[in-house]
Short mmCIF file of C-alpha atoms in Angstrom, two decimals:
data_model
loop_
_atom_site.label_atom_id
_atom_site.label_comp_id
_atom_site.label_asym_id
_atom_site.label_seq_id
_atom_site.Cartn_x
_atom_site.Cartn_y
_atom_site.Cartn_z
CA MET A 1 -31.38 -4.69 6.53
CA ASN A 2 -28.32 -3.56 8.42
CA ASP A 3 -28.86 -0.02 9.64
CA SER A 4 -25.23 0.81 8.84
CA LEU A 5 -26.09 0.52 5.16
CA LYS A 6 -28.79 3.18 5.40
CA GLN A 7 -27.94 6.83 5.44
CA LYS A 8 -30.70 8.38 7.53
CA PRO A 9 -31.22 12.11 7.84
CA ASP A 10 -29.34 13.77 10.67
CA HIS A 11 -32.12 14.88 13.01
CA ASN A 12 -29.71 17.03 14.99
CA ALA A 13 -29.27 19.27 11.97
CA THR A 14 -31.78 22.05 11.59
CA TRP A 15 -34.26 21.71 8.75
CA LEU A 16 -32.86 24.92 7.30
CA VAL A 17 -29.68 23.12 6.21
CA PRO A 18 -31.30 20.61 3.82
CA VAL A 19 -33.78 23.18 2.51
CA ALA A 20 -30.97 25.66 1.81
CA CYS A 21 -28.97 22.91 0.09
CA LEU A 22 -32.04 21.99 -1.97
CA LEU A 23 -32.62 25.57 -3.15
CA VAL A 24 -29.00 26.46 -3.91
CA GLY A 25 -28.21 23.04 -5.41
CA GLY A 26 -31.34 23.23 -7.56
CA ALA A 27 -30.37 26.68 -8.80
CA LEU A 28 -26.93 25.37 -9.80
CA THR A 29 -28.60 22.45 -11.59
CA GLY A 30 -30.73 24.85 -13.64
CA ILE A 31 -27.70 26.98 -14.48
CA SER A 32 -25.70 23.88 -15.46
CA THR A 33 -28.35 22.76 -17.97
CA ASN A 34 -28.37 26.13 -19.71
CA LEU A 35 -24.58 26.35 -19.76
CA ALA A 36 -24.51 22.98 -21.53
CA LYS A 37 -26.85 24.24 -24.26
CA TYR A 38 -24.84 27.42 -24.74
CA ALA A 39 -21.59 25.44 -24.88
CA VAL A 40 -22.93 23.13 -27.60
CA ASP A 41 -24.17 26.17 -29.54
CA THR A 42 -20.62 27.55 -29.51
CA GLY A 43 -19.21 24.35 -31.02
CA LEU A 44 -18.19 22.27 -28.00
CA THR A 45 -19.26 18.62 -28.14
CA PRO A 46 -21.30 17.36 -25.15
CA LEU A 47 -18.60 14.80 -24.24
CA ALA A 48 -15.73 17.30 -24.37
CA PHE A 49 -17.64 19.91 -22.40
CA LEU A 50 -18.73 17.39 -19.77
CA PHE A 51 -15.29 15.76 -19.46
CA TRP A 52 -13.33 18.96 -18.93
CA SER A 53 -15.99 20.46 -16.65
CA ILE A 54 -16.07 17.35 -14.46
CA THR A 55 -12.27 17.19 -14.41
CA GLY A 56 -12.08 20.85 -13.36
CA SER A 57 -14.68 20.38 -10.63
CA ALA A 58 -12.78 17.33 -9.33
CA ILE A 59 -9.61 19.42 -9.06
CA ILE A 60 -11.50 22.18 -7.21
CA LEU A 61 -12.95 19.75 -4.67
CA LEU A 62 -9.61 17.97 -4.21
CA ILE A 63 -8.07 21.34 -3.34
CA VAL A 64 -10.92 22.00 -0.88
CA ALA A 65 -10.38 18.58 0.73
CA PHE A 66 -6.63 19.26 0.97
CA ILE A 67 -7.22 22.63 2.65
CA LYS A 68 -9.60 20.98 5.12
CA GLN A 69 -7.01 18.22 5.66
CA GLU A 70 -9.46 15.52 4.62
CA THR A 71 -8.13 12.40 2.96
CA LEU A 72 -10.11 10.42 0.41
CA PRO A 73 -10.76 6.85 1.58
CA PHE A 74 -9.28 4.18 -0.72
CA SER A 75 -10.80 0.98 0.62
CA ALA A 76 -12.41 -1.54 -1.73
CA ARG A 77 -15.83 -0.30 -0.58
CA SER A 78 -15.06 3.36 -1.27
CA ILE A 79 -13.52 2.66 -4.70
CA GLU A 80 -16.61 0.67 -5.65
CA TYR A 81 -18.71 3.60 -4.42
CA TYR A 82 -16.75 6.16 -6.43
CA PHE A 83 -16.99 4.33 -9.75
CA ILE A 84 -20.57 3.05 -9.59
CA ALA A 85 -21.88 6.38 -8.28
CA ALA A 86 -19.79 8.21 -10.90
CA PHE A 87 -21.15 6.09 -13.75
CA VAL A 88 -24.82 6.27 -12.76
CA SER A 89 -25.07 9.74 -11.22
CA VAL A 90 -22.53 11.73 -13.22
CA ALA A 91 -21.06 10.28 -16.40
CA ALA A 92 -23.96 8.36 -17.97
CA ALA A 93 -26.83 10.54 -16.74
CA ASN A 94 -25.24 13.86 -17.66
CA LEU A 95 -23.91 12.63 -21.00
CA LEU A 96 -27.41 11.53 -22.03
CA LEU A 97 -28.97 14.79 -20.86
CA PHE A 98 -26.28 17.03 -22.38
CA SER A 99 -26.46 15.14 -25.70
CA ALA A 100 -30.24 15.56 -25.83
CA ILE A 101 -30.24 19.29 -25.06
CA PRO A 102 -29.52 20.49 -28.66
CA HIS A 103 -32.45 18.39 -29.91
CA VAL A 104 -35.13 18.94 -27.24
CA GLY A 105 -34.01 22.22 -25.63
CA ALA A 106 -32.51 23.19 -22.29
CA GLY A 107 -35.94 24.11 -20.92
CA PHE A 108 -37.35 20.64 -21.50
CA VAL A 109 -34.29 18.91 -20.02
CA ALA A 110 -34.44 21.23 -17.00
CA LEU A 111 -38.04 20.13 -16.51
CA ILE A 112 -37.67 16.36 -16.96
CA ILE A 113 -34.90 16.14 -14.36
CA SER A 114 -37.73 16.73 -11.90
CA LEU A 115 -38.88 13.14 -12.62
CA PRO A 116 -36.59 11.18 -10.23
CA PRO A 117 -38.66 11.80 -7.03
CA LEU A 118 -41.26 9.12 -7.74
CA LEU A 119 -38.71 6.43 -8.64
CA THR A 120 -36.52 7.42 -5.71
CA TYR A 121 -39.46 7.47 -3.31
CA LEU A 122 -40.75 4.08 -4.44
CA GLY A 123 -37.28 2.58 -4.22
CA ALA A 124 -36.70 4.10 -0.80
CA LEU A 125 -40.02 2.67 0.44
CA LEU A 126 -39.28 -0.79 -0.93
CA LEU A 127 -35.82 -0.81 0.63
CA ARG A 128 -37.14 0.67 3.89
CA ILE A 129 -34.86 3.66 3.72
CA GLU A 130 -37.88 5.94 3.88
CA ARG A 131 -41.09 5.48 5.85
CA PHE A 132 -44.40 6.15 4.13
CA TYR A 133 -45.69 9.62 4.93
CA LEU A 134 -48.83 10.88 3.20
CA THR A 135 -47.71 14.50 2.82
CA ARG A 136 -44.46 13.49 1.12
CA ALA A 137 -46.23 10.93 -1.08
CA LEU A 138 -48.68 13.59 -2.28
CA GLY A 139 -45.78 15.96 -2.93
CA VAL A 140 -43.92 13.40 -5.03
CA ALA A 141 -47.10 12.60 -6.96
CA ALA A 142 -47.72 16.29 -7.66
CA ALA A 143 -44.14 16.84 -8.89
CA LEU A 144 -44.35 13.76 -11.12
CA LEU A 145 -47.73 14.81 -12.52
CA GLY A 146 -46.36 18.26 -13.34
CA ALA A 147 -43.39 16.78 -15.18
CA GLY A 148 -45.74 14.36 -16.95
CA VAL A 149 -47.92 17.21 -18.22
CA LEU A 150 -44.86 18.87 -19.74
CA ALA A 151 -43.52 15.63 -21.26
CA ILE A 152 -46.87 14.80 -22.90
CA HIS A 153 -47.07 18.25 -24.47
CA LYS A 154 -43.51 17.88 -25.76
CA LEU A 155 -44.20 14.45 -27.28
CA SER A 156 -47.29 15.77 -29.06
CA ALA A 157 -45.39 18.61 -30.78
CA PRO A 158 -45.10 18.04 -34.56
CA ASP A 159 -41.37 18.79 -34.84
CA THR A 160 -40.28 16.71 -31.86
CA SER A 161 -37.67 13.93 -32.07
CA VAL A 162 -39.11 10.98 -30.16
CA PHE A 163 -35.68 9.33 -30.05
CA TRP A 164 -34.03 12.27 -28.29
CA ILE A 165 -36.95 12.64 -25.90
CA LEU A 166 -36.50 8.99 -24.91
CA VAL A 167 -32.76 9.53 -24.55
CA ALA A 168 -33.42 12.52 -22.31
CA LEU A 169 -35.94 10.55 -20.23
CA CYS A 170 -33.29 7.89 -19.50
CA GLY A 171 -31.32 10.53 -17.57
CA PRO A 172 -33.83 10.88 -14.70
CA VAL A 173 -34.03 7.09 -14.36
CA LEU A 174 -30.26 6.92 -13.85
CA LEU A 175 -30.38 9.83 -11.41
CA ALA A 176 -33.01 8.03 -9.32
CA ILE A 177 -30.92 4.83 -9.29
CA GLY A 178 -27.93 6.90 -8.23
CA ASN A 179 -29.88 8.46 -5.34
CA ILE A 180 -30.72 5.01 -3.97
CA TYR A 181 -27.27 3.54 -4.56
CA ARG A 182 -25.40 6.36 -2.86
CA THR A 183 -27.72 6.12 0.14
CA LEU A 184 -27.35 2.36 0.57
CA ARG A 185 -23.62 2.17 -0.03
CA TRP A 186 -22.42 5.33 1.72
CA PRO A 187 -19.03 4.30 3.22
CA ASP A 188 -19.07 4.26 7.01
CA ASN A 189 -17.58 7.22 8.89
CA THR A 190 -16.81 9.15 5.70
CA ALA A 191 -17.40 12.88 5.31
CA PHE A 192 -19.53 14.03 2.38
CA SER A 193 -16.80 16.48 1.34
CA ALA A 194 -14.38 13.57 0.86
CA LEU A 195 -16.80 11.47 -1.22
CA ALA A 196 -17.68 14.17 -3.76
CA PRO A 197 -14.15 14.63 -5.21
CA GLY A 198 -13.60 10.86 -5.31
CA MET A 199 -16.78 10.39 -7.33
CA LEU A 200 -15.86 13.19 -9.75
CA VAL A 201 -12.33 11.83 -10.29
CA ALA A 202 -13.87 8.44 -11.09
CA ALA A 203 -16.35 10.09 -13.49
CA SER A 204 -13.52 11.88 -15.28
CA LEU A 205 -11.61 8.60 -15.70
CA LEU A 206 -14.72 6.82 -17.00
CA MET A 207 -15.38 9.51 -19.62
CA ALA A 208 -11.73 9.49 -20.72
CA LEU A 209 -11.95 5.70 -21.14
CA PHE A 210 -15.22 6.06 -23.06
CA SER A 211 -13.65 8.57 -25.45
CA MET A 212 -10.69 6.25 -26.13
CA VAL A 213 -12.73 3.07 -26.60
CA PHE A 214 -15.26 4.65 -28.96
CA ASN A 215 -12.81 7.10 -30.54
CA PHE A 216 -14.73 10.23 -29.53
CA SER A 217 -12.64 13.36 -29.31
CA ILE A 218 -12.52 15.41 -26.11
CA ALA A 219 -10.28 18.06 -27.68
CA ILE A 220 -11.27 21.70 -27.29
CA SER A 221 -10.18 24.81 -29.13
CA VAL A 222 -7.76 27.07 -27.29
CA ASP A 223 -7.88 29.79 -29.94
CA SER A 224 -10.75 31.52 -28.16
CA TRP A 225 -11.36 32.31 -24.51
CA LEU A 226 -15.06 31.37 -24.77
CA PRO A 227 -14.77 27.53 -24.59
CA LEU A 228 -12.28 27.72 -21.73
CA GLY A 229 -14.42 30.29 -19.95
CA LEU A 230 -17.57 28.18 -20.24
CA ILE A 231 -15.73 25.08 -18.99
CA THR A 232 -14.31 27.03 -16.04
CA ILE A 233 -17.76 28.33 -15.07
CA GLN A 234 -19.32 24.88 -15.45
CA ALA A 235 -16.51 23.34 -13.36
CA CYS A 236 -17.28 25.77 -10.53
CA VAL A 237 -21.02 25.09 -10.87
CA PHE A 238 -20.44 21.32 -10.79
CA ALA A 239 -18.16 21.62 -7.74
CA GLY A 240 -20.83 23.47 -5.78
CA GLN A 241 -23.63 21.28 -7.12
CA PHE A 242 -22.06 17.94 -6.16
CA LEU A 243 -20.78 19.17 -2.82
CA LEU A 244 -24.32 20.30 -1.95
CA LEU A 245 -25.70 17.05 -3.35
CA PHE A 246 -23.75 15.00 -0.81
CA LEU A 247 -24.54 17.38 2.03
CA LEU A 248 -28.25 17.26 1.15
CA GLN A 249 -28.14 13.47 0.98
CA LYS A 250 -26.59 13.34 4.45
CA THR A 251 -29.00 15.81 6.08
CA GLY A 252 -32.20 15.37 4.09
CA GLY A 253 -32.32 11.80 2.82
CA PRO A 254 -32.76 10.38 -0.71
CA VAL A 255 -36.29 11.65 -1.41
CA LEU A 256 -35.59 15.28 -0.56
CA LEU A 257 -32.38 14.90 -2.56
CA SER A 258 -34.30 13.74 -5.62
CA LEU A 259 -36.18 17.06 -5.70
CA LEU A 260 -33.02 18.84 -6.83
CA GLY A 261 -34.23 18.35 -10.38
CA ALA A 262 -37.63 19.90 -9.65
CA VAL A 263 -36.02 22.96 -8.07
CA GLY A 264 -33.56 23.05 -10.97
CA ALA A 265 -36.51 23.28 -13.34
CA ILE A 266 -37.88 26.31 -11.52
CA PHE A 267 -34.58 28.11 -12.10
CA GLY A 268 -33.56 26.52 -15.41
CA VAL A 269 -36.69 27.07 -17.48
CA PRO A 270 -36.85 30.89 -17.05
CA ILE A 271 -33.14 31.11 -17.92
CA ALA A 272 -33.75 29.08 -21.10
CA ILE A 273 -36.72 31.27 -22.06
CA PHE A 274 -35.46 34.75 -21.23
CA LEU A 275 -31.70 34.43 -21.78
CA GLN A 276 -31.47 31.74 -24.48
CA GLY A 277 -34.59 32.67 -26.43
CA GLU A 278 -36.32 29.27 -26.21
CA HIS A 279 -40.07 29.09 -26.56
CA PRO A 280 -41.86 28.28 -23.28
CA PRO A 281 -42.70 24.56 -23.08
CA GLU A 282 -46.37 23.78 -23.65
CA GLY A 283 -48.20 23.25 -20.36
CA LEU A 284 -45.57 25.24 -18.46
CA LEU A 285 -48.03 27.02 -16.16
CA LEU A 286 -49.85 23.88 -14.99
CA GLY A 287 -46.75 21.70 -14.92
CA GLY A 288 -44.64 24.31 -13.14
CA CYS A 289 -47.30 24.91 -10.48
CA LEU A 290 -47.64 21.17 -9.79
CA ILE A 291 -43.87 20.81 -9.47
CA ALA A 292 -43.68 23.76 -7.08
CA ILE A 293 -46.51 22.31 -4.96
CA GLY A 294 -44.72 18.96 -4.91
CA VAL A 295 -41.47 20.50 -3.69
CA ALA A 296 -43.33 22.36 -0.93
CA LEU A 297 -45.21 19.24 0.25
CA VAL A 298 -42.15 16.98 0.30
CA THR A 299 -40.10 19.63 2.11
CA TRP A 300 -42.84 20.27 4.67
CA GLY A 301 -43.38 16.55 5.17
CA GLY A 302 -39.67 16.09 5.80
CA VAL A 303 -39.68 18.86 8.40
CA LYS A 304 -42.65 17.27 10.21
CA MET A 305 -41.02 13.83 10.11
CA SER A 306 -37.77 15.21 11.49
CA THR A 307 -39.60 17.05 14.28
CA ALA A 308 -41.63 13.98 15.24
CA THR A 309 -38.55 11.74 15.33
CA THR A 310 -36.62 14.24 17.43
CA LYS A 311 -39.47 14.37 19.99
CA LYS A 312 -39.50 10.58 20.25
CA GLU A 313 -35.76 10.52 20.86
#
């Protein structure tokens, strides 16, 4: 495989950069999940809330790119990248997750988005983007096992909708596919801060097209400040989340990137329990501990790999 198609971690960057991106980006992911539940509770539809939030975040990042005097690439390769990455990583994945939240809870969704590491890791190994490293493999396995414990408990609950659980579980699969795709097809010599707004603009266009084709309304009420306020907050959260996502992908690689969901669960579940009044998911203690151990092992393994590679160079 041509090395130009593989986005390898930047070994000149300190390990603190990807770890900081992972923690802050994960926190924003957890906040985003809970905002989506609250928005639906106030009467906003998942599609309308997602469309306007993504559109707002695209505008924010376009302004940032303009201030930094960065131009978005418009080659055939970059346009392909924008729309495929937007569909898999943003529009489809988030629409499935946001639609499932009212039925399975924000806490559960925050937990199952910790599932992509295994799929991402296996895909990265098969495509030779990532070398096998025992510490990272154990970390991914621990995070997956923790999420599996929580999912099994949720499926066994008597009042659970199996359909919406399956819908929610499709989200992590799409996120893992997106992690691999964005790594393989990263346009050459393109800054991460220029790719993020392009992807979000494409996601906004795709959701607008979806609403027109299937006659789903994206209208929102302007009679109250609450819907507009929630959309504004979510737009800012999305802008930071996706900007950090691309920076983490550039500095930490696809497997470390895939742990955003696991870190998001650590932040998102307590918010759902203490601020939104949800009942703690069954198996939370065991599942949460396994996920935390997994994040620590994958992060530590990445640091050791980076150090070893730097010494060889």
